[in-house]
mmCIF file with all atom_site columns, C-alpha atoms in Angstrom:
data_model
loop_
_atom_site.group_PDB
_atom_site.id
_atom_site.type_symbol
_atom_site.label_atom_id
_atom_site.label_alt_id
_atom_site.label_comp_id
_atom_site.label_asym_id
_atom_site.label_entity_id
_atom_site.label_seq_id
_atom_site.pdbx_PDB_ins_code
_atom_site.Cartn_x
_atom_site.Cartn_y
_atom_site.Cartn_z
_atom_site.occupancy
_atom_site.B_iso_or_equiv
_atom_site.pdbx_formal_charge
_atom_site.auth_seq_id
_atom_site.auth_comp_id
_atom_site.auth_asym_id
_atom_site.auth_atom_id
_atom_site.pdbx_PDB_model_num
ATOM 1   C CA . UNK A 1 1   ? -3.390  36.694  5.486   1.00 0.00 ? 3   UNK A CA 1
ATOM 2   C CA . UNK A 1 2   ? -4.435  33.095  5.863   1.00 0.00 ? 4   UNK A CA 1
ATOM 3   C CA . UNK A 1 3   ? -4.044  32.567  2.156   1.00 0.00 ? 5   UNK A CA 1
ATOM 4   C CA . UNK A 1 4   ? -0.410  33.728  2.078   1.00 0.00 ? 6   UNK A CA 1
ATOM 5   C CA . UNK A 1 5   ? 1.244   30.386  3.054   1.00 0.00 ? 7   UNK A CA 1
ATOM 6   C CA . UNK A 1 6   ? -0.882  28.558  0.515   1.00 0.00 ? 8   UNK A CA 1
ATOM 7   C CA . UNK A 1 7   ? -0.059  31.013  -2.256  1.00 0.00 ? 9   UNK A CA 1
ATOM 8   C CA . UNK A 1 8   ? 3.597   31.009  -1.302  1.00 0.00 ? 10  UNK A CA 1
ATOM 9   C CA . UNK A 1 9   ? 3.700   27.226  -1.327  1.00 0.00 ? 11  UNK A CA 1
ATOM 10  C CA . UNK A 1 10  ? 2.089   27.115  -4.741  1.00 0.00 ? 12  UNK A CA 1
ATOM 11  C CA . UNK A 1 11  ? 4.510   29.721  -6.044  1.00 0.00 ? 13  UNK A CA 1
ATOM 12  C CA . UNK A 1 12  ? 7.509   27.772  -4.754  1.00 0.00 ? 14  UNK A CA 1
ATOM 13  C CA . UNK A 1 13  ? 6.112   24.604  -6.259  1.00 0.00 ? 15  UNK A CA 1
ATOM 14  C CA . UNK A 1 14  ? 5.660   26.348  -9.600  1.00 0.00 ? 16  UNK A CA 1
ATOM 15  C CA . UNK A 1 15  ? 9.201   27.730  -9.481  1.00 0.00 ? 17  UNK A CA 1
ATOM 16  C CA . UNK A 1 16  ? 10.518  24.273  -8.663  1.00 0.00 ? 18  UNK A CA 1
ATOM 17  C CA . UNK A 1 17  ? 8.696   22.834  -11.636 1.00 0.00 ? 19  UNK A CA 1
ATOM 18  C CA . UNK A 1 18  ? 10.037  25.582  -13.904 1.00 0.00 ? 20  UNK A CA 1
ATOM 19  C CA . UNK A 1 19  ? 13.582  24.982  -12.648 1.00 0.00 ? 21  UNK A CA 1
ATOM 20  C CA . UNK A 1 20  ? 13.204  21.248  -13.128 1.00 0.00 ? 22  UNK A CA 1
ATOM 21  C CA . UNK A 1 21  ? 11.943  21.791  -16.647 1.00 0.00 ? 23  UNK A CA 1
ATOM 22  C CA . UNK A 1 22  ? 14.833  24.118  -17.464 1.00 0.00 ? 24  UNK A CA 1
ATOM 23  C CA . UNK A 1 23  ? 17.365  21.600  -16.183 1.00 0.00 ? 25  UNK A CA 1
ATOM 24  C CA . UNK A 1 24  ? 15.744  18.813  -18.125 1.00 0.00 ? 26  UNK A CA 1
ATOM 25  C CA . UNK A 1 25  ? 15.689  20.947  -21.279 1.00 0.00 ? 27  UNK A CA 1
ATOM 26  C CA . UNK A 1 26  ? 19.393  21.686  -20.845 1.00 0.00 ? 28  UNK A CA 1
ATOM 27  C CA . UNK A 1 27  ? 20.215  18.021  -20.323 1.00 0.00 ? 29  UNK A CA 1
ATOM 28  C CA . UNK A 1 28  ? 18.246  16.769  -23.273 1.00 0.00 ? 30  UNK A CA 1
ATOM 29  C CA . UNK A 1 29  ? 19.321  19.644  -25.533 1.00 0.00 ? 31  UNK A CA 1
ATOM 30  C CA . UNK A 1 30  ? 23.057  19.316  -25.008 1.00 0.00 ? 32  UNK A CA 1
ATOM 31  C CA . UNK A 1 31  ? 23.504  15.620  -24.223 1.00 0.00 ? 33  UNK A CA 1
ATOM 32  C CA . UNK A 1 32  ? 22.740  14.361  -27.689 1.00 0.00 ? 34  UNK A CA 1
ATOM 33  C CA . UNK A 1 33  ? 25.745  12.046  -27.885 1.00 0.00 ? 35  UNK A CA 1
ATOM 34  C CA . UNK A 1 34  ? 27.286  9.635   -25.401 1.00 0.00 ? 36  UNK A CA 1
ATOM 35  C CA . UNK A 1 35  ? 30.964  10.037  -24.610 1.00 0.00 ? 37  UNK A CA 1
ATOM 36  C CA . UNK A 1 36  ? 33.178  7.146   -23.589 1.00 0.00 ? 38  UNK A CA 1
ATOM 37  C CA . UNK A 1 37  ? 33.060  8.458   -20.037 1.00 0.00 ? 39  UNK A CA 1
ATOM 38  C CA . UNK A 1 38  ? 29.267  8.308   -20.105 1.00 0.00 ? 40  UNK A CA 1
ATOM 39  C CA . UNK A 1 39  ? 29.343  4.723   -21.352 1.00 0.00 ? 41  UNK A CA 1
ATOM 40  C CA . UNK A 1 40  ? 31.846  3.723   -18.673 1.00 0.00 ? 42  UNK A CA 1
ATOM 41  C CA . UNK A 1 41  ? 29.615  5.218   -16.014 1.00 0.00 ? 43  UNK A CA 1
ATOM 42  C CA . UNK A 1 42  ? 26.579  3.388   -17.420 1.00 0.00 ? 44  UNK A CA 1
ATOM 43  C CA . UNK A 1 43  ? 28.419  0.066   -17.483 1.00 0.00 ? 45  UNK A CA 1
ATOM 44  C CA . UNK A 1 44  ? 29.621  0.586   -13.915 1.00 0.00 ? 46  UNK A CA 1
ATOM 45  C CA . UNK A 1 45  ? 26.104  1.419   -12.773 1.00 0.00 ? 47  UNK A CA 1
ATOM 46  C CA . UNK A 1 46  ? 24.591  -1.614  -14.500 1.00 0.00 ? 48  UNK A CA 1
ATOM 47  C CA . UNK A 1 47  ? 27.189  -3.954  -13.047 1.00 0.00 ? 49  UNK A CA 1
ATOM 48  C CA . UNK A 1 48  ? 27.195  -2.577  -9.506  1.00 0.00 ? 50  UNK A CA 1
ATOM 49  C CA . UNK A 1 49  ? 23.563  -1.607  -8.808  1.00 0.00 ? 51  UNK A CA 1
ATOM 50  C CA . UNK A 1 50  ? 21.606  -4.249  -6.949  1.00 0.00 ? 52  UNK A CA 1
ATOM 51  C CA . UNK A 1 51  ? 18.121  -4.451  -5.467  1.00 0.00 ? 53  UNK A CA 1
ATOM 52  C CA . UNK A 1 52  ? 17.617  -7.238  -2.960  1.00 0.00 ? 54  UNK A CA 1
ATOM 53  C CA . UNK A 1 53  ? 15.326  -8.255  -0.141  1.00 0.00 ? 55  UNK A CA 1
ATOM 54  C CA . UNK A 1 54  ? 16.504  -7.562  3.376   1.00 0.00 ? 56  UNK A CA 1
ATOM 55  C CA . UNK A 1 55  ? 17.122  -10.407 5.762   1.00 0.00 ? 57  UNK A CA 1
ATOM 56  C CA . UNK A 1 56  ? 14.521  -10.422 8.511   1.00 0.00 ? 58  UNK A CA 1
ATOM 57  C CA . UNK A 1 57  ? 15.821  -10.513 12.065  1.00 0.00 ? 59  UNK A CA 1
ATOM 58  C CA . UNK A 1 58  ? 15.686  -13.834 13.866  1.00 0.00 ? 60  UNK A CA 1
ATOM 59  C CA . UNK A 1 59  ? 13.710  -12.263 16.689  1.00 0.00 ? 61  UNK A CA 1
ATOM 60  C CA . UNK A 1 60  ? 12.059  -8.924  17.286  1.00 0.00 ? 62  UNK A CA 1
ATOM 61  C CA . UNK A 1 61  ? 10.238  -7.203  20.103  1.00 0.00 ? 63  UNK A CA 1
ATOM 62  C CA . UNK A 1 62  ? 8.083   -4.098  20.423  1.00 0.00 ? 64  UNK A CA 1
ATOM 63  C CA . UNK A 1 63  ? 8.134   -2.319  23.768  1.00 0.00 ? 65  UNK A CA 1
ATOM 64  C CA . UNK A 1 64  ? 9.626   -5.482  25.317  1.00 0.00 ? 66  UNK A CA 1
ATOM 65  C CA . UNK A 1 65  ? 6.837   -7.680  23.915  1.00 0.00 ? 67  UNK A CA 1
ATOM 66  C CA . UNK A 1 66  ? 7.777   -10.491 21.528  1.00 0.00 ? 68  UNK A CA 1
ATOM 67  C CA . UNK A 1 67  ? 6.701   -10.081 17.902  1.00 0.00 ? 69  UNK A CA 1
ATOM 68  C CA . UNK A 1 68  ? 5.560   -13.537 16.644  1.00 0.00 ? 70  UNK A CA 1
ATOM 69  C CA . UNK A 1 69  ? 7.688   -13.770 13.494  1.00 0.00 ? 71  UNK A CA 1
ATOM 70  C CA . UNK A 1 70  ? 6.827   -17.454 13.253  1.00 0.00 ? 72  UNK A CA 1
ATOM 71  C CA . UNK A 1 71  ? 3.416   -16.359 11.948  1.00 0.00 ? 73  UNK A CA 1
ATOM 72  C CA . UNK A 1 72  ? 3.608   -16.101 8.145   1.00 0.00 ? 74  UNK A CA 1
ATOM 73  C CA . UNK A 1 73  ? 1.257   -13.129 7.969   1.00 0.00 ? 75  UNK A CA 1
ATOM 74  C CA . UNK A 1 74  ? 3.354   -11.165 10.479  1.00 0.00 ? 76  UNK A CA 1
ATOM 75  C CA . UNK A 1 75  ? 6.584   -11.997 8.579   1.00 0.00 ? 77  UNK A CA 1
ATOM 76  C CA . UNK A 1 76  ? 5.079   -10.913 5.259   1.00 0.00 ? 78  UNK A CA 1
ATOM 77  C CA . UNK A 1 77  ? 3.825   -7.617  6.678   1.00 0.00 ? 79  UNK A CA 1
ATOM 78  C CA . UNK A 1 78  ? 7.187   -6.875  8.280   1.00 0.00 ? 80  UNK A CA 1
ATOM 79  C CA . UNK A 1 79  ? 9.034   -7.754  5.076   1.00 0.00 ? 81  UNK A CA 1
ATOM 80  C CA . UNK A 1 80  ? 6.800   -5.406  3.096   1.00 0.00 ? 82  UNK A CA 1
ATOM 81  C CA . UNK A 1 81  ? 7.339   -2.493  5.485   1.00 0.00 ? 83  UNK A CA 1
ATOM 82  C CA . UNK A 1 82  ? 11.119  -3.003  5.461   1.00 0.00 ? 84  UNK A CA 1
ATOM 83  C CA . UNK A 1 83  ? 11.207  -3.021  1.660   1.00 0.00 ? 85  UNK A CA 1
ATOM 84  C CA . UNK A 1 84  ? 8.990   0.030   1.287   1.00 0.00 ? 86  UNK A CA 1
ATOM 85  C CA . UNK A 1 85  ? 10.906  2.107   3.816   1.00 0.00 ? 87  UNK A CA 1
ATOM 86  C CA . UNK A 1 86  ? 14.343  0.980   2.607   1.00 0.00 ? 88  UNK A CA 1
ATOM 87  C CA . UNK A 1 87  ? 13.828  1.731   -1.066  1.00 0.00 ? 89  UNK A CA 1
ATOM 88  C CA . UNK A 1 88  ? 11.642  4.816   -0.629  1.00 0.00 ? 90  UNK A CA 1
ATOM 89  C CA . UNK A 1 89  ? 14.875  6.687   -0.106  1.00 0.00 ? 91  UNK A CA 1
ATOM 90  C CA . UNK A 1 90  ? 13.650  10.292  -0.047  1.00 0.00 ? 92  UNK A CA 1
ATOM 91  C CA . UNK A 1 91  ? 11.024  9.582   2.601   1.00 0.00 ? 93  UNK A CA 1
ATOM 92  C CA . UNK A 1 92  ? 13.441  7.492   4.683   1.00 0.00 ? 94  UNK A CA 1
ATOM 93  C CA . UNK A 1 93  ? 16.138  10.206  4.615   1.00 0.00 ? 95  UNK A CA 1
ATOM 94  C CA . UNK A 1 94  ? 13.649  12.853  5.728   1.00 0.00 ? 96  UNK A CA 1
ATOM 95  C CA . UNK A 1 95  ? 12.439  10.568  8.509   1.00 0.00 ? 97  UNK A CA 1
ATOM 96  C CA . UNK A 1 96  ? 16.013  10.069  9.754   1.00 0.00 ? 98  UNK A CA 1
ATOM 97  C CA . UNK A 1 97  ? 16.705  13.800  9.719   1.00 0.00 ? 99  UNK A CA 1
ATOM 98  C CA . UNK A 1 98  ? 13.550  14.598  11.686  1.00 0.00 ? 100 UNK A CA 1
ATOM 99  C CA . UNK A 1 99  ? 14.192  11.716  14.088  1.00 0.00 ? 101 UNK A CA 1
ATOM 100 C CA . UNK A 1 100 ? 17.684  13.041  14.852  1.00 0.00 ? 102 UNK A CA 1
ATOM 101 C CA . UNK A 1 101 ? 16.112  16.310  15.901  1.00 0.00 ? 103 UNK A CA 1
ATOM 102 C CA . UNK A 1 102 ? 12.985  15.171  17.735  1.00 0.00 ? 104 UNK A CA 1
ATOM 103 C CA . UNK A 1 103 ? 13.600  11.675  19.129  1.00 0.00 ? 105 UNK A CA 1
ATOM 104 C CA . UNK A 1 104 ? 15.864  12.952  21.930  1.00 0.00 ? 106 UNK A CA 1
ATOM 105 C CA . UNK A 1 105 ? 13.110  15.347  23.006  1.00 0.00 ? 107 UNK A CA 1
ATOM 106 C CA . UNK A 1 106 ? 10.339  12.764  22.791  1.00 0.00 ? 108 UNK A CA 1
ATOM 107 C CA . UNK A 1 107 ? 12.441  9.939   24.254  1.00 0.00 ? 109 UNK A CA 1
ATOM 108 C CA . UNK A 1 108 ? 13.257  11.946  27.380  1.00 0.00 ? 110 UNK A CA 1
ATOM 109 C CA . UNK A 1 109 ? 9.543   12.536  28.042  1.00 0.00 ? 111 UNK A CA 1
ATOM 110 C CA . UNK A 1 110 ? 8.654   8.892   27.441  1.00 0.00 ? 112 UNK A CA 1
ATOM 111 C CA . UNK A 1 111 ? 11.306  7.775   29.914  1.00 0.00 ? 113 UNK A CA 1
ATOM 112 C CA . UNK A 1 112 ? 10.120  10.248  32.534  1.00 0.00 ? 114 UNK A CA 1
ATOM 113 C CA . UNK A 1 113 ? 6.499   9.118   32.113  1.00 0.00 ? 115 UNK A CA 1
ATOM 114 C CA . UNK A 1 114 ? 7.321   5.394   32.209  1.00 0.00 ? 116 UNK A CA 1
ATOM 115 C CA . UNK A 1 115 ? 6.347   4.696   28.586  1.00 0.00 ? 117 UNK A CA 1
ATOM 116 C CA . UNK A 1 116 ? 8.585   2.394   26.476  1.00 0.00 ? 118 UNK A CA 1
ATOM 117 C CA . UNK A 1 117 ? 11.043  4.182   24.202  1.00 0.00 ? 119 UNK A CA 1
ATOM 118 C CA . UNK A 1 118 ? 9.706   2.327   21.150  1.00 0.00 ? 120 UNK A CA 1
ATOM 119 C CA . UNK A 1 119 ? 6.569   4.488   21.338  1.00 0.00 ? 121 UNK A CA 1
ATOM 120 C CA . UNK A 1 120 ? 8.505   7.374   19.824  1.00 0.00 ? 122 UNK A CA 1
ATOM 121 C CA . UNK A 1 121 ? 8.048   5.585   16.480  1.00 0.00 ? 123 UNK A CA 1
ATOM 122 C CA . UNK A 1 122 ? 4.287   5.945   16.883  1.00 0.00 ? 124 UNK A CA 1
ATOM 123 C CA . UNK A 1 123 ? 4.684   9.718   16.434  1.00 0.00 ? 125 UNK A CA 1
ATOM 124 C CA . UNK A 1 124 ? 6.803   9.067   13.356  1.00 0.00 ? 126 UNK A CA 1
ATOM 125 C CA . UNK A 1 125 ? 4.141   6.801   11.874  1.00 0.00 ? 127 UNK A CA 1
ATOM 126 C CA . UNK A 1 126 ? 1.272   9.140   12.769  1.00 0.00 ? 128 UNK A CA 1
ATOM 127 C CA . UNK A 1 127 ? 2.711   12.410  11.435  1.00 0.00 ? 129 UNK A CA 1
ATOM 128 C CA . UNK A 1 128 ? 6.199   11.900  10.022  1.00 0.00 ? 130 UNK A CA 1
ATOM 129 C CA . UNK A 1 129 ? 7.308   14.088  12.968  1.00 0.00 ? 131 UNK A CA 1
ATOM 130 C CA . UNK A 1 130 ? 5.672   17.147  11.427  1.00 0.00 ? 132 UNK A CA 1
ATOM 131 C CA . UNK A 1 131 ? 2.901   19.411  12.704  1.00 0.00 ? 133 UNK A CA 1
ATOM 132 C CA . UNK A 1 132 ? 0.447   18.355  10.027  1.00 0.00 ? 134 UNK A CA 1
ATOM 133 C CA . UNK A 1 133 ? -3.349  18.510  10.045  1.00 0.00 ? 135 UNK A CA 1
ATOM 134 C CA . UNK A 1 134 ? -5.199  15.494  8.626   1.00 0.00 ? 136 UNK A CA 1
ATOM 135 C CA . UNK A 1 135 ? -8.338  15.857  6.483   1.00 0.00 ? 137 UNK A CA 1
ATOM 136 C CA . UNK A 1 136 ? -10.333 14.735  9.527   1.00 0.00 ? 138 UNK A CA 1
ATOM 137 C CA . UNK A 1 137 ? -8.764  17.451  11.699  1.00 0.00 ? 139 UNK A CA 1
ATOM 138 C CA . UNK A 1 138 ? -6.212  15.376  13.651  1.00 0.00 ? 140 UNK A CA 1
ATOM 139 C CA . UNK A 1 139 ? -3.373  17.769  14.453  1.00 0.00 ? 141 UNK A CA 1
ATOM 140 C CA . UNK A 1 140 ? 0.283   17.815  15.441  1.00 0.00 ? 142 UNK A CA 1
ATOM 141 C CA . UNK A 1 141 ? 3.013   15.252  15.928  1.00 0.00 ? 143 UNK A CA 1
ATOM 142 C CA . UNK A 1 142 ? 0.627   12.932  17.765  1.00 0.00 ? 144 UNK A CA 1
ATOM 143 C CA . UNK A 1 143 ? -2.410  13.601  15.540  1.00 0.00 ? 145 UNK A CA 1
ATOM 144 C CA . UNK A 1 144 ? -4.941  14.381  18.242  1.00 0.00 ? 146 UNK A CA 1
ATOM 145 C CA . UNK A 1 145 ? -8.530  15.184  17.437  1.00 0.00 ? 147 UNK A CA 1
ATOM 146 C CA . UNK A 1 146 ? -9.767  18.175  19.456  1.00 0.00 ? 148 UNK A CA 1
ATOM 147 C CA . UNK A 1 147 ? -12.089 16.245  21.839  1.00 0.00 ? 149 UNK A CA 1
ATOM 148 C CA . UNK A 1 148 ? -9.355  13.689  22.613  1.00 0.00 ? 150 UNK A CA 1
ATOM 149 C CA . UNK A 1 149 ? -6.759  16.429  23.121  1.00 0.00 ? 151 UNK A CA 1
ATOM 150 C CA . UNK A 1 150 ? -9.020  18.301  25.552  1.00 0.00 ? 152 UNK A CA 1
ATOM 151 C CA . UNK A 1 151 ? -9.858  15.124  27.457  1.00 0.00 ? 153 UNK A CA 1
ATOM 152 C CA . UNK A 1 152 ? -6.118  14.596  27.951  1.00 0.00 ? 154 UNK A CA 1
ATOM 153 C CA . UNK A 1 153 ? -5.595  18.086  29.351  1.00 0.00 ? 155 UNK A CA 1
ATOM 154 C CA . UNK A 1 154 ? -4.432  19.982  26.292  1.00 0.00 ? 156 UNK A CA 1
ATOM 155 C CA . UNK A 1 155 ? -5.683  23.504  25.691  1.00 0.00 ? 157 UNK A CA 1
ATOM 156 C CA . UNK A 1 156 ? -7.338  23.907  22.275  1.00 0.00 ? 158 UNK A CA 1
ATOM 157 C CA . UNK A 1 157 ? -9.150  27.116  21.390  1.00 0.00 ? 159 UNK A CA 1
ATOM 158 C CA . UNK A 1 158 ? -9.029  30.038  18.969  1.00 0.00 ? 160 UNK A CA 1
ATOM 159 C CA . UNK A 1 159 ? -5.983  31.475  20.766  1.00 0.00 ? 161 UNK A CA 1
ATOM 160 C CA . UNK A 1 160 ? -3.956  28.407  21.742  1.00 0.00 ? 162 UNK A CA 1
ATOM 161 C CA . UNK A 1 161 ? -3.629  24.903  20.336  1.00 0.00 ? 163 UNK A CA 1
ATOM 162 C CA . UNK A 1 162 ? -1.253  22.772  22.427  1.00 0.00 ? 164 UNK A CA 1
ATOM 163 C CA . UNK A 1 163 ? -1.455  19.946  19.910  1.00 0.00 ? 165 UNK A CA 1
ATOM 164 C CA . UNK A 1 164 ? 1.295   21.861  18.074  1.00 0.00 ? 166 UNK A CA 1
ATOM 165 C CA . UNK A 1 165 ? 3.474   21.889  21.200  1.00 0.00 ? 167 UNK A CA 1
ATOM 166 C CA . UNK A 1 166 ? 5.721   18.807  20.965  1.00 0.00 ? 168 UNK A CA 1
ATOM 167 C CA . UNK A 1 167 ? 6.396   18.575  24.701  1.00 0.00 ? 169 UNK A CA 1
ATOM 168 C CA . UNK A 1 168 ? 2.788   19.068  25.869  1.00 0.00 ? 170 UNK A CA 1
ATOM 169 C CA . UNK A 1 169 ? 1.354   16.770  23.196  1.00 0.00 ? 171 UNK A CA 1
ATOM 170 C CA . UNK A 1 170 ? 3.915   14.049  23.980  1.00 0.00 ? 172 UNK A CA 1
ATOM 171 C CA . UNK A 1 171 ? 2.950   14.236  27.650  1.00 0.00 ? 173 UNK A CA 1
ATOM 172 C CA . UNK A 1 172 ? -0.710  13.875  26.624  1.00 0.00 ? 174 UNK A CA 1
ATOM 173 C CA . UNK A 1 173 ? 0.154   10.896  24.402  1.00 0.00 ? 175 UNK A CA 1
ATOM 174 C CA . UNK A 1 174 ? 1.874   9.259   27.379  1.00 0.00 ? 176 UNK A CA 1
ATOM 175 C CA . UNK A 1 175 ? -1.288  9.669   29.475  1.00 0.00 ? 177 UNK A CA 1
ATOM 176 C CA . UNK A 1 176 ? -3.348  8.036   26.729  1.00 0.00 ? 178 UNK A CA 1
ATOM 177 C CA . UNK A 1 177 ? -0.914  5.146   26.184  1.00 0.00 ? 179 UNK A CA 1
ATOM 178 C CA . UNK A 1 178 ? -0.599  4.344   29.885  1.00 0.00 ? 180 UNK A CA 1
ATOM 179 C CA . UNK A 1 179 ? -4.359  4.300   30.277  1.00 0.00 ? 181 UNK A CA 1
ATOM 180 C CA . UNK A 1 180 ? -4.706  2.018   27.233  1.00 0.00 ? 182 UNK A CA 1
ATOM 181 C CA . UNK A 1 181 ? -1.977  -0.274  28.552  1.00 0.00 ? 183 UNK A CA 1
ATOM 182 C CA . UNK A 1 182 ? -3.794  -0.511  31.837  1.00 0.00 ? 184 UNK A CA 1
ATOM 183 C CA . UNK A 1 183 ? -6.910  -1.590  29.920  1.00 0.00 ? 185 UNK A CA 1
ATOM 184 C CA . UNK A 1 184 ? -5.311  -4.163  27.594  1.00 0.00 ? 186 UNK A CA 1
ATOM 185 C CA . UNK A 1 185 ? -2.096  -5.183  29.358  1.00 0.00 ? 187 UNK A CA 1
ATOM 186 C CA . UNK A 1 186 ? -0.250  -4.899  26.039  1.00 0.00 ? 188 UNK A CA 1
ATOM 187 C CA . UNK A 1 187 ? 1.716   -2.035  24.523  1.00 0.00 ? 189 UNK A CA 1
ATOM 188 C CA . UNK A 1 188 ? 0.959   -3.321  21.022  1.00 0.00 ? 190 UNK A CA 1
ATOM 189 C CA . UNK A 1 189 ? -2.746  -3.083  21.797  1.00 0.00 ? 191 UNK A CA 1
ATOM 190 C CA . UNK A 1 190 ? -2.227  0.354   23.339  1.00 0.00 ? 192 UNK A CA 1
ATOM 191 C CA . UNK A 1 191 ? -0.599  1.518   20.091  1.00 0.00 ? 193 UNK A CA 1
ATOM 192 C CA . UNK A 1 192 ? -3.462  -0.020  18.083  1.00 0.00 ? 194 UNK A CA 1
ATOM 193 C CA . UNK A 1 193 ? -5.984  1.752   20.286  1.00 0.00 ? 195 UNK A CA 1
ATOM 194 C CA . UNK A 1 194 ? -4.149  5.010   19.702  1.00 0.00 ? 196 UNK A CA 1
ATOM 195 C CA . UNK A 1 195 ? -4.323  4.650   15.935  1.00 0.00 ? 197 UNK A CA 1
ATOM 196 C CA . UNK A 1 196 ? -7.747  3.091   15.561  1.00 0.00 ? 198 UNK A CA 1
ATOM 197 C CA . UNK A 1 197 ? -9.491  4.751   18.479  1.00 0.00 ? 199 UNK A CA 1
ATOM 198 C CA . UNK A 1 198 ? -10.560 3.003   21.710  1.00 0.00 ? 200 UNK A CA 1
ATOM 199 C CA . UNK A 1 199 ? -14.180 2.582   20.654  1.00 0.00 ? 201 UNK A CA 1
ATOM 200 C CA . UNK A 1 200 ? -13.309 1.044   17.303  1.00 0.00 ? 202 UNK A CA 1
ATOM 201 C CA . UNK A 1 201 ? -10.739 -1.306  18.811  1.00 0.00 ? 203 UNK A CA 1
ATOM 202 C CA . UNK A 1 202 ? -13.152 -2.370  21.536  1.00 0.00 ? 204 UNK A CA 1
ATOM 203 C CA . UNK A 1 203 ? -15.756 -3.229  18.921  1.00 0.00 ? 205 UNK A CA 1
ATOM 204 C CA . UNK A 1 204 ? -13.253 -5.339  17.004  1.00 0.00 ? 206 UNK A CA 1
ATOM 205 C CA . UNK A 1 205 ? -12.081 -7.248  20.081  1.00 0.00 ? 207 UNK A CA 1
ATOM 206 C CA . UNK A 1 206 ? -15.695 -8.025  21.005  1.00 0.00 ? 208 UNK A CA 1
ATOM 207 C CA . UNK A 1 207 ? -16.686 -8.981  17.464  1.00 0.00 ? 209 UNK A CA 1
ATOM 208 C CA . UNK A 1 208 ? -13.652 -11.210 16.920  1.00 0.00 ? 210 UNK A CA 1
ATOM 209 C CA . UNK A 1 209 ? -13.475 -12.457 20.539  1.00 0.00 ? 211 UNK A CA 1
ATOM 210 C CA . UNK A 1 210 ? -9.747  -11.768 20.476  1.00 0.00 ? 212 UNK A CA 1
ATOM 211 C CA . UNK A 1 211 ? -7.431  -9.437  22.446  1.00 0.00 ? 213 UNK A CA 1
ATOM 212 C CA . UNK A 1 212 ? -4.065  -10.378 20.890  1.00 0.00 ? 214 UNK A CA 1
ATOM 213 C CA . UNK A 1 213 ? -3.006  -7.600  18.533  1.00 0.00 ? 215 UNK A CA 1
ATOM 214 C CA . UNK A 1 214 ? -1.251  -9.983  16.133  1.00 0.00 ? 216 UNK A CA 1
ATOM 215 C CA . UNK A 1 215 ? -4.321  -12.246 15.921  1.00 0.00 ? 217 UNK A CA 1
ATOM 216 C CA . UNK A 1 216 ? -6.828  -9.456  15.255  1.00 0.00 ? 218 UNK A CA 1
ATOM 217 C CA . UNK A 1 217 ? -7.974  -8.515  11.778  1.00 0.00 ? 219 UNK A CA 1
ATOM 218 C CA . UNK A 1 218 ? -7.600  -4.741  11.750  1.00 0.00 ? 220 UNK A CA 1
ATOM 219 C CA . UNK A 1 219 ? -7.349  -2.039  9.047   1.00 0.00 ? 221 UNK A CA 1
ATOM 220 C CA . UNK A 1 220 ? -4.014  -2.120  7.205   1.00 0.00 ? 222 UNK A CA 1
ATOM 221 C CA . UNK A 1 221 ? -2.914  1.206   8.683   1.00 0.00 ? 223 UNK A CA 1
ATOM 222 C CA . UNK A 1 222 ? -3.307  -0.154  12.211  1.00 0.00 ? 224 UNK A CA 1
#
């Protein structure tokens, strides 16, 4: 029974590929000549379609903490992320759809627990707001490894895995983030600790003798 979802997914993927091939065959078989209407549409597309860089905001904050846009490296990284997420339309549309469903649920819990509302985007970055399992075993919206989940009070066993429960896992994420904020005094560092792991971040702060998130050299994902 465990193989059924995998087989079903592969079957649907195969059917999608067959359908796509059939549509492509139809298009290329019967569209051998361009009509005047086709040419008008092409001209209109060529004249009207534009790709341009977005204007960066004059100022920006994360969880009420100022983002130092005066630093060139920070500006370049922000510009890259804006471009990628603006022109990767399919991914951005899916993210908006999922956010419309889940951000009200997550935001209400964050407010109740005293965690800044901006932290809801951490779940979006970690999992795309889907109950995925990473190759390393991190699970759910908040991508908890089993030992971390259990240390935060989530039940994880052969019968129950509360990492898949959006409400319970969000409450656990709040506990982690508040503890990390208490340690670093910065929500940006708390988010970095969440992604990188407290031990790894602690090693980097000691090695670099730096506790400012924007001054640390960290992996690109963090």
